[in-house]
């Protein structure tokens, strides 16, 4: 089957030359129960193998047209095909044969009317994934977030199918569906009225809606053909903009102008005093332009997975306008922060626009300090990095991946890909500096966040006629001598934001609208919203050298001493949750004879659950045994081995299967 063409097969030619053809087909009959109508050939054998495998996996009777194609020894076929699909040497050929058989039998049409529950555990054909993906999509379009298959929610179905054979091929589709589910749930979104309640809810749960929106488009943009998801995209966009942002942002701004503002969150202006100035050891401050809170949470999750990292995440409230110039200045040490009339920013009377200016301000408070661009630091060789860090107590590293892409009209739709790249780049920098210069203390933060929506802004989303003499107009804020008046606009005194005597006013849209000003259509910042103003502060401690981790272990829960059926389901448990010291591990689980002959299909299980409750770490696996005679006097073993081939379970059982063998029964 693996040697190429099924019709003109070189092995069959050799068998024929040696007069072994009849013997070969007898072996196929003996081992697989393959008795085709008419003369046997490899195409009929392939069809019988895949049909039999599918018939055993589908939780219903197979299609009528398939029933005379099912071979008589399904257990042996399950073991054979599972071994093929899970073996790296044969996976590609398995997929080719599967596609060929699917086309021959019109599998998509044959299974189209089956209940999705019946197909849930079948991974014989890619067509099954496509049918399930269509069902999941239609449930979400109907806003049926309560839909389940075999007790599994929509996200759980996506996760289960992603780990099955064609899961990698369909990864983008399942990720789109899983994240769409969380966004469709937001149709019932509600928001507190008081500012502290809004902050608490956003930092505990609401940020996950922004995360799902980011992940939805990250994967949506990776689809080769997104036509089948366009209606779902429109639903997601409508819910995100009109049921979530349009509720959250006005509530935020109505509460923002209240007196409790300074009490709800630490302010960005006090960043250096609160986090850097108190450090007694060397600290590397990584400032990522546009790293909003939900992306900071994703970075925290990435770092938490490293056993050499300890991470603590806090939040602070950015300045307003929430733009780069003012945000970068606020992160420097200072006694006074002032905005000039052309929107320049000074810290203690010194401009803070470029790297040299910021370093001059930093060195007033920390003599042994330096500022460096991320790209310049990454380009340095190890000895250059060590020389750069020598004798330094504070190093400010300026990273610009998110804002650099989002602020340009031709790349703003790449901003979510840039978020993932930012996470990867910051994590890699921390690992490198830990090894190269023994840096062990990092603080990761941002100058501001952002709001991104995929659909272009409509004219009704733009607030016009805002320009006046001596005012500075941006898409999300206006700085002027007097507040702007009109529906949908809020204002705050600039002096209140900067804690100085500045009498000017910052005006900003009440919702997610923008002022008429040059700039992009989708990516905005500078205004007032949780997405723009709630800034992550990650305090990261690292350890040099290797911190030993252990593989997540599994154990057999079912009490089984005897196997009495050719189809057996057993219960297992992941004995401990995955953590910084326990890593996710993939296991291969199957039955063998005492002569090490494999007698069942192979199950692959990824032990990656993080649940604390043991019940949530339990799982069930189904085993299909070869149809053959089993010797009750001999031992057979359930074997589980990890990704390195190390056995972790070898449990002896007696095989006492009635009618197994050459009796023609399928038990």
JSON list of C-alpha atoms in Angstrom, two decimals, residues 74-171:
[
{"chain": "A", "resi": 74, "resn": "UNK", "atom": "CA", "xyz": [-12.22, -5.08, 12.29]},
{"chain": "A", "resi": 75, "resn": "UNK", "atom": "CA", "xyz": [-9.98, -5.28, 15.35]},
{"chain": "A", "resi": 76, "resn": "UNK", "atom": "CA", "xyz": [-6.98, -6.22, 13.23]},
{"chain": "A", "resi": 77, "resn": "UNK", "atom": "CA", "xyz": [-7.78, -3.46, 10.75]},
{"chain": "A", "resi": 78, "resn": "UNK", "atom": "CA", "xyz": [-8.12, -0.89, 13.55]},
{"chain": "A", "resi": 79, "resn": "UNK", "atom": "CA", "xyz": [-4.68, -1.85, 14.83]},
{"chain": "A", "resi": 80, "resn": "UNK", "atom": "CA", "xyz": [-3.22, -1.73, 11.32]},
{"chain": "A", "resi": 81, "resn": "UNK", "atom": "CA", "xyz": [-4.64, 1.64, 10.24]},
{"chain": "A", "resi": 82, "resn": "UNK", "atom": "CA", "xyz": [-4.13, 3.32, 13.61]},
{"chain": "A", "resi": 83, "resn": "UNK", "atom": "CA", "xyz": [-0.51, 2.26, 13.40]},
{"chain": "A", "resi": 84, "resn": "UNK", "atom": "CA", "xyz": [-0.29, 3.73, 9.90]},
{"chain": "A", "resi": 85, "resn": "UNK", "atom": "CA", "xyz": [-1.89, 7.09, 10.70]},
{"chain": "A", "resi": 86, "resn": "UNK", "atom": "CA", "xyz": [0.21, 7.52, 13.85]},
{"chain": "A", "resi": 87, "resn": "UNK", "atom": "CA", "xyz": [3.53, 6.51, 12.31]},
{"chain": "A", "resi": 88, "resn": "UNK", "atom": "CA", "xyz": [5.53, 9.39, 10.83]},
{"chain": "A", "resi": 89, "resn": "UNK", "atom": "CA", "xyz": [6.84, 7.11, 8.08]},
{"chain": "A", "resi": 90, "resn": "UNK", "atom": "CA", "xyz": [3.36, 6.30, 6.82]},
{"chain": "A", "resi": 91, "resn": "UNK", "atom": "CA", "xyz": [1.19, 9.31, 7.76]},
{"chain": "A", "resi": 92, "resn": "UNK", "atom": "CA", "xyz": [1.48, 11.02, 4.39]},
{"chain": "A", "resi": 93, "resn": "UNK", "atom": "CA", "xyz": [0.58, 7.84, 2.51]},
{"chain": "A", "resi": 94, "resn": "UNK", "atom": "CA", "xyz": [-2.31, 7.20, 4.91]},
{"chain": "A", "resi": 95, "resn": "UNK", "atom": "CA", "xyz": [-3.71, 10.64, 4.07]},
{"chain": "A", "resi": 96, "resn": "UNK", "atom": "CA", "xyz": [-3.35, 9.99, 0.34]},
{"chain": "A", "resi": 97, "resn": "UNK", "atom": "CA", "xyz": [-5.12, 6.63, 0.54]},
{"chain": "A", "resi": 98, "resn": "UNK", "atom": "CA", "xyz": [-7.81, 8.09, 2.80]},
{"chain": "A", "resi": 99, "resn": "UNK", "atom": "CA", "xyz": [-8.49, 10.88, 0.31]},
{"chain": "A", "resi": 100, "resn": "UNK", "atom": "CA", "xyz": [-8.53, 8.41, -2.59]},
{"chain": "A", "resi": 101, "resn": "UNK", "atom": "CA", "xyz": [-11.04, 6.11, -0.87]},
{"chain": "A", "resi": 102, "resn": "UNK", "atom": "CA", "xyz": [-13.14, 9.10, 0.22]},
{"chain": "A", "resi": 103, "resn": "UNK", "atom": "CA", "xyz": [-13.44, 10.27, -3.37]},
{"chain": "A", "resi": 104, "resn": "UNK", "atom": "CA", "xyz": [-14.25, 6.78, -4.64]},
{"chain": "A", "resi": 105, "resn": "UNK", "atom": "CA", "xyz": [-17.01, 6.27, -2.07]},
{"chain": "A", "resi": 106, "resn": "UNK", "atom": "CA", "xyz": [-18.25, 9.91, -1.98]},
{"chain": "A", "resi": 107, "resn": "UNK", "atom": "CA", "xyz": [-17.78, 9.82, 1.79]},
{"chain": "A", "resi": 108, "resn": "UNK", "atom": "CA", "xyz": [-18.95, 13.39, 2.39]},
{"chain": "A", "resi": 109, "resn": "UNK", "atom": "CA", "xyz": [-22.27, 12.65, 0.69]},
{"chain": "A", "resi": 110, "resn": "UNK", "atom": "CA", "xyz": [-22.61, 9.20, 2.28]},
{"chain": "A", "resi": 111, "resn": "UNK", "atom": "CA", "xyz": [-22.20, 10.62, 5.82]},
{"chain": "A", "resi": 112, "resn": "UNK", "atom": "CA", "xyz": [-23.96, 13.95, 5.31]},
{"chain": "A", "resi": 113, "resn": "UNK", "atom": "CA", "xyz": [-27.20, 12.84, 6.98]},
{"chain": "A", "resi": 114, "resn": "UNK", "atom": "CA", "xyz": [-25.57, 11.22, 10.01]},
{"chain": "A", "resi": 115, "resn": "UNK", "atom": "CA", "xyz": [-26.04, 12.81, 13.42]},
{"chain": "A", "resi": 116, "resn": "UNK", "atom": "CA", "xyz": [-22.83, 14.65, 14.38]},
{"chain": "A", "resi": 117, "resn": "UNK", "atom": "CA", "xyz": [-22.64, 12.60, 17.62]},
{"chain": "A", "resi": 118, "resn": "UNK", "atom": "CA", "xyz": [-22.21, 9.48, 15.51]},
{"chain": "A", "resi": 119, "resn": "UNK", "atom": "CA", "xyz": [-19.19, 10.99, 13.75]},
{"chain": "A", "resi": 120, "resn": "UNK", "atom": "CA", "xyz": [-17.49, 12.57, 16.76]},
{"chain": "A", "resi": 121, "resn": "UNK", "atom": "CA", "xyz": [-14.91, 9.82, 17.31]},
{"chain": "A", "resi": 122, "resn": "UNK", "atom": "CA", "xyz": [-14.26, 8.93, 13.68]},
{"chain": "A", "resi": 123, "resn": "UNK", "atom": "CA", "xyz": [-10.97, 10.14, 12.26]},
{"chain": "A", "resi": 124, "resn": "UNK", "atom": "CA", "xyz": [-10.75, 7.84, 9.23]},
{"chain": "A", "resi": 125, "resn": "UNK", "atom": "CA", "xyz": [-11.49, 10.55, 6.66]},
{"chain": "A", "resi": 126, "resn": "UNK", "atom": "CA", "xyz": [-10.86, 14.29, 6.47]},
{"chain": "A", "resi": 127, "resn": "UNK", "atom": "CA", "xyz": [-14.44, 14.59, 5.22]},
{"chain": "A", "resi": 128, "resn": "UNK", "atom": "CA", "xyz": [-15.66, 13.77, 8.73]},
{"chain": "A", "resi": 129, "resn": "UNK", "atom": "CA", "xyz": [-13.84, 16.83, 10.12]},
{"chain": "A", "resi": 130, "resn": "UNK", "atom": "CA", "xyz": [-15.38, 18.96, 7.40]},
{"chain": "A", "resi": 131, "resn": "UNK", "atom": "CA", "xyz": [-18.88, 17.74, 8.29]},
{"chain": "A", "resi": 132, "resn": "UNK", "atom": "CA", "xyz": [-18.32, 18.43, 11.99]},
{"chain": "A", "resi": 133, "resn": "UNK", "atom": "CA", "xyz": [-16.85, 21.86, 11.24]},
{"chain": "A", "resi": 134, "resn": "UNK", "atom": "CA", "xyz": [-19.97, 22.73, 9.25]},
{"chain": "A", "resi": 135, "resn": "UNK", "atom": "CA", "xyz": [-22.20, 21.59, 12.12]},
{"chain": "A", "resi": 136, "resn": "UNK", "atom": "CA", "xyz": [-20.20, 23.62, 14.66]},
{"chain": "A", "resi": 137, "resn": "UNK", "atom": "CA", "xyz": [-20.32, 26.69, 12.43]},
{"chain": "A", "resi": 138, "resn": "UNK", "atom": "CA", "xyz": [-24.08, 26.41, 11.96]},
{"chain": "A", "resi": 139, "resn": "UNK", "atom": "CA", "xyz": [-24.62, 26.09, 15.73]},
{"chain": "A", "resi": 140, "resn": "UNK", "atom": "CA", "xyz": [-22.68, 29.31, 16.26]},
{"chain": "A", "resi": 141, "resn": "UNK", "atom": "CA", "xyz": [-24.53, 31.12, 13.47]},
{"chain": "A", "resi": 142, "resn": "UNK", "atom": "CA", "xyz": [-27.73, 30.16, 15.27]},
{"chain": "A", "resi": 143, "resn": "UNK", "atom": "CA", "xyz": [-26.12, 31.48, 18.50]},
{"chain": "A", "resi": 144, "resn": "UNK", "atom": "CA", "xyz": [-26.67, 28.04, 20.03]},
{"chain": "A", "resi": 145, "resn": "UNK", "atom": "CA", "xyz": [-23.76, 28.09, 22.50]},
{"chain": "A", "resi": 146, "resn": "UNK", "atom": "CA", "xyz": [-25.42, 25.36, 24.55]},
{"chain": "A", "resi": 147, "resn": "UNK", "atom": "CA", "xyz": [-25.03, 22.76, 21.79]},
{"chain": "A", "resi": 148, "resn": "UNK", "atom": "CA", "xyz": [-23.16, 19.61, 22.85]},
{"chain": "A", "resi": 149, "resn": "UNK", "atom": "CA", "xyz": [-21.93, 16.38, 21.30]},
{"chain": "A", "resi": 150, "resn": "UNK", "atom": "CA", "xyz": [-21.65, 13.38, 23.60]},
{"chain": "A", "resi": 151, "resn": "UNK", "atom": "CA", "xyz": [-21.59, 15.74, 26.60]},
{"chain": "A", "resi": 152, "resn": "UNK", "atom": "CA", "xyz": [-18.85, 17.95, 25.09]},
{"chain": "A", "resi": 153, "resn": "UNK", "atom": "CA", "xyz": [-19.34, 21.69, 24.59]},
{"chain": "A", "resi": 154, "resn": "UNK", "atom": "CA", "xyz": [-18.39, 23.37, 21.31]},
{"chain": "A", "resi": 155, "resn": "UNK", "atom": "CA", "xyz": [-14.90, 24.36, 22.58]},
{"chain": "A", "resi": 156, "resn": "UNK", "atom": "CA", "xyz": [-14.36, 20.86, 23.95]},
{"chain": "A", "resi": 157, "resn": "UNK", "atom": "CA", "xyz": [-15.36, 19.31, 20.63]},
{"chain": "A", "resi": 158, "resn": "UNK", "atom": "CA", "xyz": [-12.87, 21.60, 18.88]},
{"chain": "A", "resi": 159, "resn": "UNK", "atom": "CA", "xyz": [-10.13, 20.60, 21.32]},
{"chain": "A", "resi": 160, "resn": "UNK", "atom": "CA", "xyz": [-10.87, 16.88, 21.00]},
{"chain": "A", "resi": 161, "resn": "UNK", "atom": "CA", "xyz": [-10.93, 16.96, 17.22]},
{"chain": "A", "resi": 162, "resn": "UNK", "atom": "CA", "xyz": [-7.77, 19.09, 17.11]},
{"chain": "A", "resi": 163, "resn": "UNK", "atom": "CA", "xyz": [-5.89, 16.26, 18.81]},
{"chain": "A", "resi": 164, "resn": "UNK", "atom": "CA", "xyz": [-7.15, 13.62, 16.38]},
{"chain": "A", "resi": 165, "resn": "UNK", "atom": "CA", "xyz": [-5.47, 12.61, 13.14]},
{"chain": "A", "resi": 166, "resn": "UNK", "atom": "CA", "xyz": [-6.64, 15.43, 10.87]},
{"chain": "A", "resi": 167, "resn": "UNK", "atom": "CA", "xyz": [-6.57, 18.00, 13.68]},
{"chain": "A", "resi": 168, "resn": "UNK", "atom": "CA", "xyz": [-3.39, 19.64, 12.40]},
{"chain": "A", "resi": 169, "resn": "UNK", "atom": "CA", "xyz": [-4.85, 20.01, 8.91]},
{"chain": "A", "resi": 170, "resn": "UNK", "atom": "CA", "xyz": [-7.99, 21.63, 10.35]},
{"chain": "A", "resi": 171, "resn": "UNK", "atom": "CA", "xyz": [-6.29, 23.53, 13.16]}
]
